[in-house]
Tab-separated table of C-alpha atoms in Angstrom:
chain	number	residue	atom	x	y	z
A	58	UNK	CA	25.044	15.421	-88.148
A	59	UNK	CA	22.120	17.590	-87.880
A	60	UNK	CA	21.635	18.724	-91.839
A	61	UNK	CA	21.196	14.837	-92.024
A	62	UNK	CA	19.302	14.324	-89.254
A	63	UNK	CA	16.521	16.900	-90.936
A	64	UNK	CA	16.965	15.138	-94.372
A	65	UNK	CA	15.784	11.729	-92.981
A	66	UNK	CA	13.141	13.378	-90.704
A	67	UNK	CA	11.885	15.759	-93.203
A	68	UNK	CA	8.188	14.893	-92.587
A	69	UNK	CA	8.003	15.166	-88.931
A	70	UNK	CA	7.582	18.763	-88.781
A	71	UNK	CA	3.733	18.346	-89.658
A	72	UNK	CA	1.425	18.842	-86.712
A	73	UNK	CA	2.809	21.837	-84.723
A	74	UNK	CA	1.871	25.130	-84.884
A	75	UNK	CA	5.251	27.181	-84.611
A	76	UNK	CA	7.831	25.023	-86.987
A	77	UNK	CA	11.107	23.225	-85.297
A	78	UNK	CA	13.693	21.836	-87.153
A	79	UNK	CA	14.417	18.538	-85.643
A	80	UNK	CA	17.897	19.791	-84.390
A	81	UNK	CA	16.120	22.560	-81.949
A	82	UNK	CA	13.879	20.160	-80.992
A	83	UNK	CA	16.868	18.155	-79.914
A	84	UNK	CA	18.480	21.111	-78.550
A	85	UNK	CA	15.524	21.882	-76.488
A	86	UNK	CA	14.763	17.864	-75.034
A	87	UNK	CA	18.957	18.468	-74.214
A	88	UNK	CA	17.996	21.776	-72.378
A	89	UNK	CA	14.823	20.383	-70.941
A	90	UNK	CA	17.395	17.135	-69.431
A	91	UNK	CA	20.058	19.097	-68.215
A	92	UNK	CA	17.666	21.338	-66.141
A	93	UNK	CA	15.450	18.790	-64.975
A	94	UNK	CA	18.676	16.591	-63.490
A	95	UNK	CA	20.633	19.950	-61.832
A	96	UNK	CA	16.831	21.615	-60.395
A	97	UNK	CA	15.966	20.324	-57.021
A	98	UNK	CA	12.365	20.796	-57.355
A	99	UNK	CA	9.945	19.581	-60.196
A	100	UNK	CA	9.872	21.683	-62.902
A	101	UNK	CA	7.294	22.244	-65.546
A	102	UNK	CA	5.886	19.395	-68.010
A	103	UNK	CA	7.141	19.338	-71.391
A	104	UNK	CA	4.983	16.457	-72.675
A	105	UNK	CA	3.878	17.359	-76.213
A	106	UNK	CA	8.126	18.060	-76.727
A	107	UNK	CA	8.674	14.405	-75.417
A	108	UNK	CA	5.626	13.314	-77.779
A	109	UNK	CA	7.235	15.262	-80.760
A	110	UNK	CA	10.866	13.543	-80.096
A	111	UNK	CA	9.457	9.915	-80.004
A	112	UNK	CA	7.502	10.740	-83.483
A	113	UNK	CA	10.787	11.418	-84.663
A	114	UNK	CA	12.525	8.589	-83.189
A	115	UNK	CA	9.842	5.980	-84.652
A	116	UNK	CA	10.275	8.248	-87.779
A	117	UNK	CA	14.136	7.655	-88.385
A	118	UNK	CA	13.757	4.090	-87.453
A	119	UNK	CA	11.533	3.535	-90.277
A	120	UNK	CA	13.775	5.340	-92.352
A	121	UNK	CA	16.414	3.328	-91.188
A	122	UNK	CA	14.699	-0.060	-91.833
A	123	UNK	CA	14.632	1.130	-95.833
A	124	UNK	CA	18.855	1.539	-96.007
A	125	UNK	CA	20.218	-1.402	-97.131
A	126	UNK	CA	22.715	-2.968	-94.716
A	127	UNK	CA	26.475	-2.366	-94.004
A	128	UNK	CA	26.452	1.056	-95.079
A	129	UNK	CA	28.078	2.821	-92.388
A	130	UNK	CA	25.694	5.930	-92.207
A	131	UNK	CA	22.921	3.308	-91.240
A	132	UNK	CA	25.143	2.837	-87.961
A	133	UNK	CA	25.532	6.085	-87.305
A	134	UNK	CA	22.084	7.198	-87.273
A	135	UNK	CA	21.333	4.014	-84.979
A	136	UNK	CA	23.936	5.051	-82.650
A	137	UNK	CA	21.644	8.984	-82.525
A	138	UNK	CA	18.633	7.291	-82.431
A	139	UNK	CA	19.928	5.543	-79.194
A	140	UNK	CA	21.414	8.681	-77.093
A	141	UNK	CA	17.925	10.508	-78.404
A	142	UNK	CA	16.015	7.961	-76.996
A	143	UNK	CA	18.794	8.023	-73.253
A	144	UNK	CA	18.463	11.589	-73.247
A	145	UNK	CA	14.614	10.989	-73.616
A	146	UNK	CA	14.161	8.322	-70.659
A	147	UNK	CA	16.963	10.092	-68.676
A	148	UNK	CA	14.860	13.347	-68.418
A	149	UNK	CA	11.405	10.936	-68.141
A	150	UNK	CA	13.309	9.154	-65.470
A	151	UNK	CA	14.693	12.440	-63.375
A	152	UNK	CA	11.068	13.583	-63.285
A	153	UNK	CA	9.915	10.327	-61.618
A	154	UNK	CA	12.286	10.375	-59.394
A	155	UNK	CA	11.377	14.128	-57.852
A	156	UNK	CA	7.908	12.781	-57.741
A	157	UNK	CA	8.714	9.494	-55.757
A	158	UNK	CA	10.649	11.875	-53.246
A	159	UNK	CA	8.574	15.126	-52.738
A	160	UNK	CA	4.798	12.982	-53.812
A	161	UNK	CA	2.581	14.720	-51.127
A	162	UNK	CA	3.956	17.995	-52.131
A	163	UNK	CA	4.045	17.283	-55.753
A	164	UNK	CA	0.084	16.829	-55.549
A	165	UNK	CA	-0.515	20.008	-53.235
A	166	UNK	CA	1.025	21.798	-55.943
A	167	UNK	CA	-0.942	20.502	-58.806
A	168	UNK	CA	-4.399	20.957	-56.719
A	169	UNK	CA	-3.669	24.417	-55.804
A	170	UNK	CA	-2.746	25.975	-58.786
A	171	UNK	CA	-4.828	27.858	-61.026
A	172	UNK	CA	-7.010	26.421	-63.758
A	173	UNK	CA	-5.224	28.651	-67.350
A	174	UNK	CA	-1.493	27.966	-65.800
A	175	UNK	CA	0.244	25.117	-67.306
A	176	UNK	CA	0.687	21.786	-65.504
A	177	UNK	CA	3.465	20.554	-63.945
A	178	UNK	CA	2.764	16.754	-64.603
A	179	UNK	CA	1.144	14.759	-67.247
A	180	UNK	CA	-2.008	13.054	-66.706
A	181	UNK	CA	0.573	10.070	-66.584
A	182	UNK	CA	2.757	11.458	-63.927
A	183	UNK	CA	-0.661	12.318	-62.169
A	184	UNK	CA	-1.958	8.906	-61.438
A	185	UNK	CA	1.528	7.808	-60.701
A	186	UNK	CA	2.289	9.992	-57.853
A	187	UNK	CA	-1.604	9.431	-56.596
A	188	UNK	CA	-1.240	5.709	-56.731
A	189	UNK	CA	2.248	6.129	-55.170
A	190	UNK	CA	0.831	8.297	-52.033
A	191	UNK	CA	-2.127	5.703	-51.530
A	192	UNK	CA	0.531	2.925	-51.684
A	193	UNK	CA	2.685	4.418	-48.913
A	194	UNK	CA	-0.037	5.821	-46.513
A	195	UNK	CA	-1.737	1.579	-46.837
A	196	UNK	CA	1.903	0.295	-46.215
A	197	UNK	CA	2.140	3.123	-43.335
A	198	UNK	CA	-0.890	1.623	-42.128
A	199	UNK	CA	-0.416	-2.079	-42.108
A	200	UNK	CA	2.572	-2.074	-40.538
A	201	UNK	CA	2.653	0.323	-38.530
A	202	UNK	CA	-0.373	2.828	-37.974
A	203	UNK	CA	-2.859	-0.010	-37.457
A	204	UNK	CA	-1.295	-1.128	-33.572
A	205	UNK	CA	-1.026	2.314	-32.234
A	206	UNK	CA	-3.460	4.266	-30.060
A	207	UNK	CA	-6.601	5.290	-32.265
A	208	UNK	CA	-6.020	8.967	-31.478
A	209	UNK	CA	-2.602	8.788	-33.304
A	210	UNK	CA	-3.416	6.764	-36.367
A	211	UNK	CA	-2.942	9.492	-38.845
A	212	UNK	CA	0.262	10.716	-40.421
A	213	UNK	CA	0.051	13.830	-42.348
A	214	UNK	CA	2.255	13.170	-45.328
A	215	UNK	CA	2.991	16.720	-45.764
A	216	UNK	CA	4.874	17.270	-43.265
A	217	UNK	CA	6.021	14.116	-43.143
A	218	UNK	CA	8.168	14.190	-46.041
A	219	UNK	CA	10.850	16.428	-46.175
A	220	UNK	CA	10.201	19.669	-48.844
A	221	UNK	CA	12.262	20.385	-51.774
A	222	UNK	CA	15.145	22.400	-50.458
A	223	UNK	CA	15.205	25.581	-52.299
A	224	UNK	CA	18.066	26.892	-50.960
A	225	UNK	CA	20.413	24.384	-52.742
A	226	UNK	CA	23.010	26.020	-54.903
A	227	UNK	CA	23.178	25.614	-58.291
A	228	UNK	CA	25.288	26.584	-61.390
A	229	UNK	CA	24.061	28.403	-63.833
A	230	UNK	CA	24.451	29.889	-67.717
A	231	UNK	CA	22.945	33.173	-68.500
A	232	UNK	CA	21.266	33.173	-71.828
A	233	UNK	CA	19.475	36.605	-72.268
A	234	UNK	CA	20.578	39.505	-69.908
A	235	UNK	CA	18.640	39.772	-66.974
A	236	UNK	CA	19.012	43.246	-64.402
A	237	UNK	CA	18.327	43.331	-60.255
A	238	UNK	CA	18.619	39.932	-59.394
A	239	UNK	CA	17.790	39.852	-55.914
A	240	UNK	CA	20.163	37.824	-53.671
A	241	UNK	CA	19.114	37.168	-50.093
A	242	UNK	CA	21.468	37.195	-47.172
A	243	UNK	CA	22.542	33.655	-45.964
A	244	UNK	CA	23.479	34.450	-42.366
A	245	UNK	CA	22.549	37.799	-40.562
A	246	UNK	CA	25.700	39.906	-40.618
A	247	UNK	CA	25.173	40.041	-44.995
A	248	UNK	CA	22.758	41.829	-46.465
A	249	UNK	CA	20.953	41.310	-49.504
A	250	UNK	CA	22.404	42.796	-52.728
A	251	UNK	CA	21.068	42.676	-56.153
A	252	UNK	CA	22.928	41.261	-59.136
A	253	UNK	CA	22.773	42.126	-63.327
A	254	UNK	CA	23.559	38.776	-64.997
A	255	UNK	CA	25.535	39.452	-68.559
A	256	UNK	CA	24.913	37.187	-71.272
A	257	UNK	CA	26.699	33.711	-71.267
A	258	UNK	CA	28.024	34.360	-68.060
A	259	UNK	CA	28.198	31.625	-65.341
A	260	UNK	CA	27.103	31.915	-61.964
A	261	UNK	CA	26.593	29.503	-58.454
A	262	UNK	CA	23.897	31.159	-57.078
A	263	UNK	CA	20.643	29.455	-54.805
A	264	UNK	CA	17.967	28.495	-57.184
A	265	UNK	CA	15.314	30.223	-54.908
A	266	UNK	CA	16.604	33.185	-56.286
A	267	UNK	CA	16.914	32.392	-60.037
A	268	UNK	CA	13.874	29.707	-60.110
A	269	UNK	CA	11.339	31.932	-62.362
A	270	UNK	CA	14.483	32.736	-64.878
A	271	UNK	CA	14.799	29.120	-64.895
A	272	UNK	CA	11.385	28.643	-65.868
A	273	UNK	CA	11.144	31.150	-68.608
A	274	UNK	CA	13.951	29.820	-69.897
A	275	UNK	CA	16.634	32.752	-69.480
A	276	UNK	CA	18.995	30.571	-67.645
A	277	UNK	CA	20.237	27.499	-68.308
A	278	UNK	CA	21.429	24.884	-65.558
A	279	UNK	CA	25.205	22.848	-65.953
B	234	UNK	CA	26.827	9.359	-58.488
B	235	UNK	CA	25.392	6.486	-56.989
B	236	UNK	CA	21.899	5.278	-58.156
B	237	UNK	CA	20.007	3.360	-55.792
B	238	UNK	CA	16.927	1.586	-56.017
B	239	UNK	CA	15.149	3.275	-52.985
B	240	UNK	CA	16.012	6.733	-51.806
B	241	UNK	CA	16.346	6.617	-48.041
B	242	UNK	CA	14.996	10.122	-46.271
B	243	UNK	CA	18.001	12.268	-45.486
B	244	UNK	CA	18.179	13.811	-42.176
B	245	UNK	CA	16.635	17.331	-41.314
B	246	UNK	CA	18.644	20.259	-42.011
B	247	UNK	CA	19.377	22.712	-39.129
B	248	UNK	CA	16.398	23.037	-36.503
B	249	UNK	CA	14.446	20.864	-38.663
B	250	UNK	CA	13.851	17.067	-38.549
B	251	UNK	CA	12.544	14.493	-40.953
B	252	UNK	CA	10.200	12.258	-39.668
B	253	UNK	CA	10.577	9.177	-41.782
B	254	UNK	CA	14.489	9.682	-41.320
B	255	UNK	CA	15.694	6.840	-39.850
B	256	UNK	CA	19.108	9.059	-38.938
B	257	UNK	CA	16.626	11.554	-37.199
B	258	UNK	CA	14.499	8.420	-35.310
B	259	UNK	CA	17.803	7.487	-33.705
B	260	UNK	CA	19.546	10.869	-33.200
B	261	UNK	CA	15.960	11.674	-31.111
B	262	UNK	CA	17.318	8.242	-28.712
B	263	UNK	CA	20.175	10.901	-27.628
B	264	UNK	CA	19.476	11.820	-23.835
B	265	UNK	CA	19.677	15.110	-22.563
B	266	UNK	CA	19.871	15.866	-18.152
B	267	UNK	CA	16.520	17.754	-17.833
B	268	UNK	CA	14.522	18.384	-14.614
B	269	UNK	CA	10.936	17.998	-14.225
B	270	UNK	CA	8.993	21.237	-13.342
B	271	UNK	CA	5.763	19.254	-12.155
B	272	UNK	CA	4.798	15.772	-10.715
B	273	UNK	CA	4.638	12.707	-12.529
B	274	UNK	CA	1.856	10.708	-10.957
B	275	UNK	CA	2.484	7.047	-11.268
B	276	UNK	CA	5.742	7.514	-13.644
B	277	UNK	CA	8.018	6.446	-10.739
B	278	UNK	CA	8.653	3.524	-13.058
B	279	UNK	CA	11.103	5.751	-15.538
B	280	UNK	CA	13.232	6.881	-13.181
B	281	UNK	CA	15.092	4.060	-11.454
B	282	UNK	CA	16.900	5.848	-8.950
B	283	UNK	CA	14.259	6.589	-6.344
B	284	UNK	CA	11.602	4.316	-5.959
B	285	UNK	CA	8.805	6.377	-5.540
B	286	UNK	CA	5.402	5.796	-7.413
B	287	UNK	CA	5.545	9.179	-9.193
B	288	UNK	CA	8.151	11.689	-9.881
B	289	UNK	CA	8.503	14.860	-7.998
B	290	UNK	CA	8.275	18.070	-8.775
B	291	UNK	CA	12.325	19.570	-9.503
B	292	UNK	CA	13.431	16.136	-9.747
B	293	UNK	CA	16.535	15.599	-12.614
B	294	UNK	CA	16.505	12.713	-14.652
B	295	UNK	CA	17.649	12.227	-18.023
B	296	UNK	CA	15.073	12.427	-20.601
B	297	UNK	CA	15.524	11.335	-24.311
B	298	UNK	CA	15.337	13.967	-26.538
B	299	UNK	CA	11.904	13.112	-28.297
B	300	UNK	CA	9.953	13.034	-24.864
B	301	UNK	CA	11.597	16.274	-24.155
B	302	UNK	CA	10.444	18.098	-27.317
B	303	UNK	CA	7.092	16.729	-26.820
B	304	UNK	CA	6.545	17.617	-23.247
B	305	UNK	CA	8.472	20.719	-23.786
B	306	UNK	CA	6.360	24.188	-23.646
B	307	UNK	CA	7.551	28.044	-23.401
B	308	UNK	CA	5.960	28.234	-20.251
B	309	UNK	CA	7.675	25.720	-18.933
B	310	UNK	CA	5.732	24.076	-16.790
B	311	UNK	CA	6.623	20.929	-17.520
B	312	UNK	CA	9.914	20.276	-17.720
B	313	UNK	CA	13.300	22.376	-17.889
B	314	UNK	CA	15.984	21.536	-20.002
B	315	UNK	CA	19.879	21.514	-19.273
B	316	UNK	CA	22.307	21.743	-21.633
B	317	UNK	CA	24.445	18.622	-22.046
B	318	UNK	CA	28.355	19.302	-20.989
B	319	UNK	CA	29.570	18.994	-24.791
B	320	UNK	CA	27.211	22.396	-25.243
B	321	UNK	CA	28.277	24.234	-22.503
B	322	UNK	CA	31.303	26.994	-22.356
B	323	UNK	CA	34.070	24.851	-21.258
B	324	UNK	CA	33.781	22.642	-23.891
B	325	UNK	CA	32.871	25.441	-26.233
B	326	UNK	CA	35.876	27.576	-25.885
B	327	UNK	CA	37.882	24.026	-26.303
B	328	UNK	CA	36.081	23.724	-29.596
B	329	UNK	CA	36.863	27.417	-30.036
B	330	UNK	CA	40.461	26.772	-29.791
B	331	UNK	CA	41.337	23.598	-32.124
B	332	UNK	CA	38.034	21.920	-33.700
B	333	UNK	CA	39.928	19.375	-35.363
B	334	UNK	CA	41.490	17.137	-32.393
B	335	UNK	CA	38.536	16.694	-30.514
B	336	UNK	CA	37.141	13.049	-30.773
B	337	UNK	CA	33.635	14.334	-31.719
B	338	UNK	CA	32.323	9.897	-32.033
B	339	UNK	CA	32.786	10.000	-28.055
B	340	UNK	CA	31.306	13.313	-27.422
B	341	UNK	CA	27.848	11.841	-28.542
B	342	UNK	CA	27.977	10.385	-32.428
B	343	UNK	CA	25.174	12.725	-33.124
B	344	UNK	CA	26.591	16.154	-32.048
B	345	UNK	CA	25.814	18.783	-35.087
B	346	UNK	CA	22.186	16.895	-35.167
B	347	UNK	CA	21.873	17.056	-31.286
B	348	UNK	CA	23.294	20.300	-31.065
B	349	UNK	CA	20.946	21.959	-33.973
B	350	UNK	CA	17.645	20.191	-31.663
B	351	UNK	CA	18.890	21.736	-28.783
B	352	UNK	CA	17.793	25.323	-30.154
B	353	UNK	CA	14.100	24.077	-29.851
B	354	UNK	CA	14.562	24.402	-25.824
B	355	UNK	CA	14.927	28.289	-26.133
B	356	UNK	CA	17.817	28.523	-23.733
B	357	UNK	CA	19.572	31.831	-23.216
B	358	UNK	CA	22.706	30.447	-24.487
B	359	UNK	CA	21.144	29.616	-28.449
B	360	UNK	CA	23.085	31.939	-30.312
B	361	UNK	CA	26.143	30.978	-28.646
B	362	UNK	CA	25.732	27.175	-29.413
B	363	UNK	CA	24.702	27.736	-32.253
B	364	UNK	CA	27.909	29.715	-33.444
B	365	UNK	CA	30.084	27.102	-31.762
B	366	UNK	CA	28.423	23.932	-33.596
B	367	UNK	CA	29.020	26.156	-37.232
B	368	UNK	CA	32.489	27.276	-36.633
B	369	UNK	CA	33.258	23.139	-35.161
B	370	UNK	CA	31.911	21.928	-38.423
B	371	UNK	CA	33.941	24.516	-40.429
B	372	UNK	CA	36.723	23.839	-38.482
B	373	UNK	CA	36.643	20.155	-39.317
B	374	UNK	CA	35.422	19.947	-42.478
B	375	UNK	CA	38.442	20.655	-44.569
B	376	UNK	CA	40.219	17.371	-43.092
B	377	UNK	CA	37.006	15.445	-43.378
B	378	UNK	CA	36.907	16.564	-47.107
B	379	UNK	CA	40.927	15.886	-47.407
B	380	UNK	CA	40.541	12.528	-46.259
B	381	UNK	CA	37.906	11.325	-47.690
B	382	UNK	CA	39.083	12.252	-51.604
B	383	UNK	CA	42.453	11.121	-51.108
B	384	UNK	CA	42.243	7.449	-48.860
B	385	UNK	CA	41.682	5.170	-51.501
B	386	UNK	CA	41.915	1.215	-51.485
B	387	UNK	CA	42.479	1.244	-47.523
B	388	UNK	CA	41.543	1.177	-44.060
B	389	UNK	CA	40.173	4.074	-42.874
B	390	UNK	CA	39.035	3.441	-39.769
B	391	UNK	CA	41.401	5.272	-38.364
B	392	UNK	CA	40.475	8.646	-40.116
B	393	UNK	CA	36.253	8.050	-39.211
B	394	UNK	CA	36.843	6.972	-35.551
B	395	UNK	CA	36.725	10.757	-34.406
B	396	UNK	CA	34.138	11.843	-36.716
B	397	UNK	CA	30.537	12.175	-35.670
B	398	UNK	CA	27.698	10.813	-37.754
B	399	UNK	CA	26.847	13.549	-40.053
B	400	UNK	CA	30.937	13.727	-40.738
B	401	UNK	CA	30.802	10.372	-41.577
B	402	UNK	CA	27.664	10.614	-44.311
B	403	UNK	CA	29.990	13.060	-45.982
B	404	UNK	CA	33.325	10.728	-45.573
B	405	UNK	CA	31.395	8.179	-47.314
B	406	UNK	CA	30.025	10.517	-50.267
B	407	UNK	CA	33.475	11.125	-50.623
B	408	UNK	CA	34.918	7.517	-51.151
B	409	UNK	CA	31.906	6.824	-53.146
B	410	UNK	CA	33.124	10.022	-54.979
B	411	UNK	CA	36.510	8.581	-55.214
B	412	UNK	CA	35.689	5.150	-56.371
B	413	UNK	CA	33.242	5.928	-59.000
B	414	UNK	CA	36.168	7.979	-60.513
B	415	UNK	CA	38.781	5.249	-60.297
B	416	UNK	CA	36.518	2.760	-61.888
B	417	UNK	CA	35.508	5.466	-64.802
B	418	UNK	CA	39.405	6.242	-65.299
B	419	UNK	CA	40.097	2.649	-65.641
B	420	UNK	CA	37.511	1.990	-68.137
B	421	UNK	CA	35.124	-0.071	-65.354
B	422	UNK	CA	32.649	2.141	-65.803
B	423	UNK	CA	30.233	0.652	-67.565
B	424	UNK	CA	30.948	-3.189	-67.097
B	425	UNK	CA	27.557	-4.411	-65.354
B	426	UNK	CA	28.185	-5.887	-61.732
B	427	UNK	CA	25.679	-7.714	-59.711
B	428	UNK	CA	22.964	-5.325	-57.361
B	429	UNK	CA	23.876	-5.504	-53.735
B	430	UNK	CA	20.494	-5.940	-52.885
B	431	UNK	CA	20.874	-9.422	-55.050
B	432	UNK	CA	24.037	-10.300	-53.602
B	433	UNK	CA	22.506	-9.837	-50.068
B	434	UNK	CA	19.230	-11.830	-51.178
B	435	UNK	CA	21.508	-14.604	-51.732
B	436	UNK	CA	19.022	-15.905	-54.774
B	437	UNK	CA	21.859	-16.775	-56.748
B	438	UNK	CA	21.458	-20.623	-56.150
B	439	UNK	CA	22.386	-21.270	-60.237
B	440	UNK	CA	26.134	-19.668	-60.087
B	441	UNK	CA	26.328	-22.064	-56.607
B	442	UNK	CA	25.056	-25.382	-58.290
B	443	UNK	CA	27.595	-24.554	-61.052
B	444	UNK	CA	30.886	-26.738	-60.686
């Protein structure tokens, strides 16, 4: 499926420095999904990768539109186009949904960090989760906030909301060898130990303490 | 997995509690016998058994347990908390002994939430409730988790009566669990039904004019 997929899509390379074929593009918007969906907090952006995978999705459709009809491959490639474009607005949709539950810590995060690193939401997701925390602190406000004593009519939102919980466990394929994982004790009689993770090994470990291998990409989540 | 339109806030984990948790608003309704360390001018009105215009110093009432955390302070001056009886060491060692017959619905629905919120009141006891409300919900859990995959297409009221509320969260994850599967094995899966929050609407006045 793939040596076809880069035969239709040919041209959509153009425009990037380091060259993908479109399979490892697909292969990283797949990896991109799968973490995204198993993380419990927000993870990075990965905008310009969703902005390569809808060229290529309005690329094969034109493609498609010159194949005359009935020939099976046409139906084929229609049926790719389609899980592209679920696996697309699945990962889209997973991000949202972190931002609608942890908003007030969502933005805390992008105002503190540092101008060179990379951002965690697109200018997209940015307004979105502003407009979303000025929505609920108005609603807050007119129904609520508005009839109690002035002294209390503030709520601060983060600590309001509940925090991404770190400590959830997750499952987890190595991909490049990693040595000394440190693994903190749960209750006070363990102790902390450290762990070597062997290539394509799986694990269940928390994701506090894999979350920067997650990251850099040395793990992938299942 | 169950998609929902709106995401309702979770309760707190452990010693913590969410504030727009509506789980948390009403476990904090739970009352706990405390007894006042100070007076009360002109509070008589909360406590109906003496008719005095304000409370006296030493006197024990039963306070809900969000007016206890906020009066509470570590120098105590304003009020002392007691345990509850469910927390104490005769129940504790009953606990101890069999977690799994006790009808934890009657012993206050909200006992693991009730139980983790009583460690904010720095009693010398802590470590020992503590312990006892982990090894209760150990105790329990495999039945919970039992029950819950394999009761499906009947009445289980029977099995949830003696659960408390956080028990019965994680029954219901369970049947949802269970049902989702059912439908996907018999090939429902993906055959569109109508939103509940439609259904409850009742906006569906076409399909009712229909003959």
């Amino acid at each position: 499926m793939s040596d076809t997929l880069s035969d239709d899509a040919s041209g959509g390379d153009d425009g990037q420095e380091d060259v993908m074929t479109p399979a490892e593009l697909i292969g990283k918007l797949e990896e991109a999904w799968l973490n995204e969906k198993f993380s419990p907090e927000l993870l990075e952006n990965k905008s310009e990768m969703g902005e390569c995978v809808m060229e290529q999705l309005t690329h094969m459709e034109a493609n498609l539109q010159r194949v005359r009809r009935g020939d099976v491959k046409a139906s084929v490639h229609r049926m790719e186009i389609d899980r592209i474009r679920f696996v697309l607005s699945s990962y889209l949709r997973s991000r949202l949904q972190k931002i609608e539950k942890f908003f007030p810590h969502v933005l805390e995060k992008e105002k503190s960090r540092v101008e060179g690193d990379p951002s965690f939401l697109s200018p997209e997701e940015f307004a979105f989760a502003k407009e979303y925390l000025a929505n609920t602190e108005t609603y807050l406000k007119a129904v609520a906030l508005k009839h109690m004593p002035p002294n209390l009519q503030t709520v601060d939102m983060l600590k309001a909301v509940p925090e991404p919980c770190l400590d959830s466990f997750v499952f987890l394929r190595v991909r490049e060898r990693q040595e000394n994982i440190l693994v903190e004790p749960e209750t006070d009689d363990q102790r902390e130990y450290v762990v070597d993770l062997d290539v394509d090994s799986q694990h269940l470990m928390r994701y506090r303490a894999i979350a920067p291998l997650v990251s850099s990409g040395a793990v992938q989540l299942i | 997995m169950e998609t929902h339109s709106y995401f309702p806030v979770p309760p707190g984990v452990g010693m913590e509690e969410n504030f727009l948790s509506l789980d948390d608003i009403l476990l904090s309704h739970e009352r706990l016998p405390s007894r006042t360390e100070c007076t009360f001018p002109r509070l008589g009105f909360l406590e109906k058994s003496s008719d005095s215009r304000d409370i006296q110093e030493g006197t024990k009432m039963e306070m809900p347990l969000f007016l206890a955390k906020g009066l509470y302070e570590r120098k105590r001056r304003v009020v002392s908390v007691e345990l509850p009886k469910v927390y104490k060491e005769g129940w504790r060692t009953v606990f101890n002994a069999d977690p799994t017959v006790v009808d934890l619905h009657k012993m206050g629905p909200y006992y693991y939430g009730l139980g983790s919120q009583l460690l904010h009141f720095d009693s010398p006891e802590n470590p020992e409730i503590a312990q006892a409300v982990l090894q209760t919900f150990i105790g329990r859990f495999r039945r919970t988790m039992d029950s819950s995959q394999n009761a499906y297409n009947e009445d289980t009221s029977a099995l949830v009566e003696r659960l408390d509320y956080l028990e019965r969260a994680l029954f219901r994850a369970g049947q949802s669990g269970l049902n989702s599967f059912q439908n996907w094995e018999r090939g429902r899966a993906s055959t569109i039904t109508a939103s509940s929050l439609v259904l409850n609407y009742r906006k569906r006045k076409i399909t009712d004019l229909q003959p």
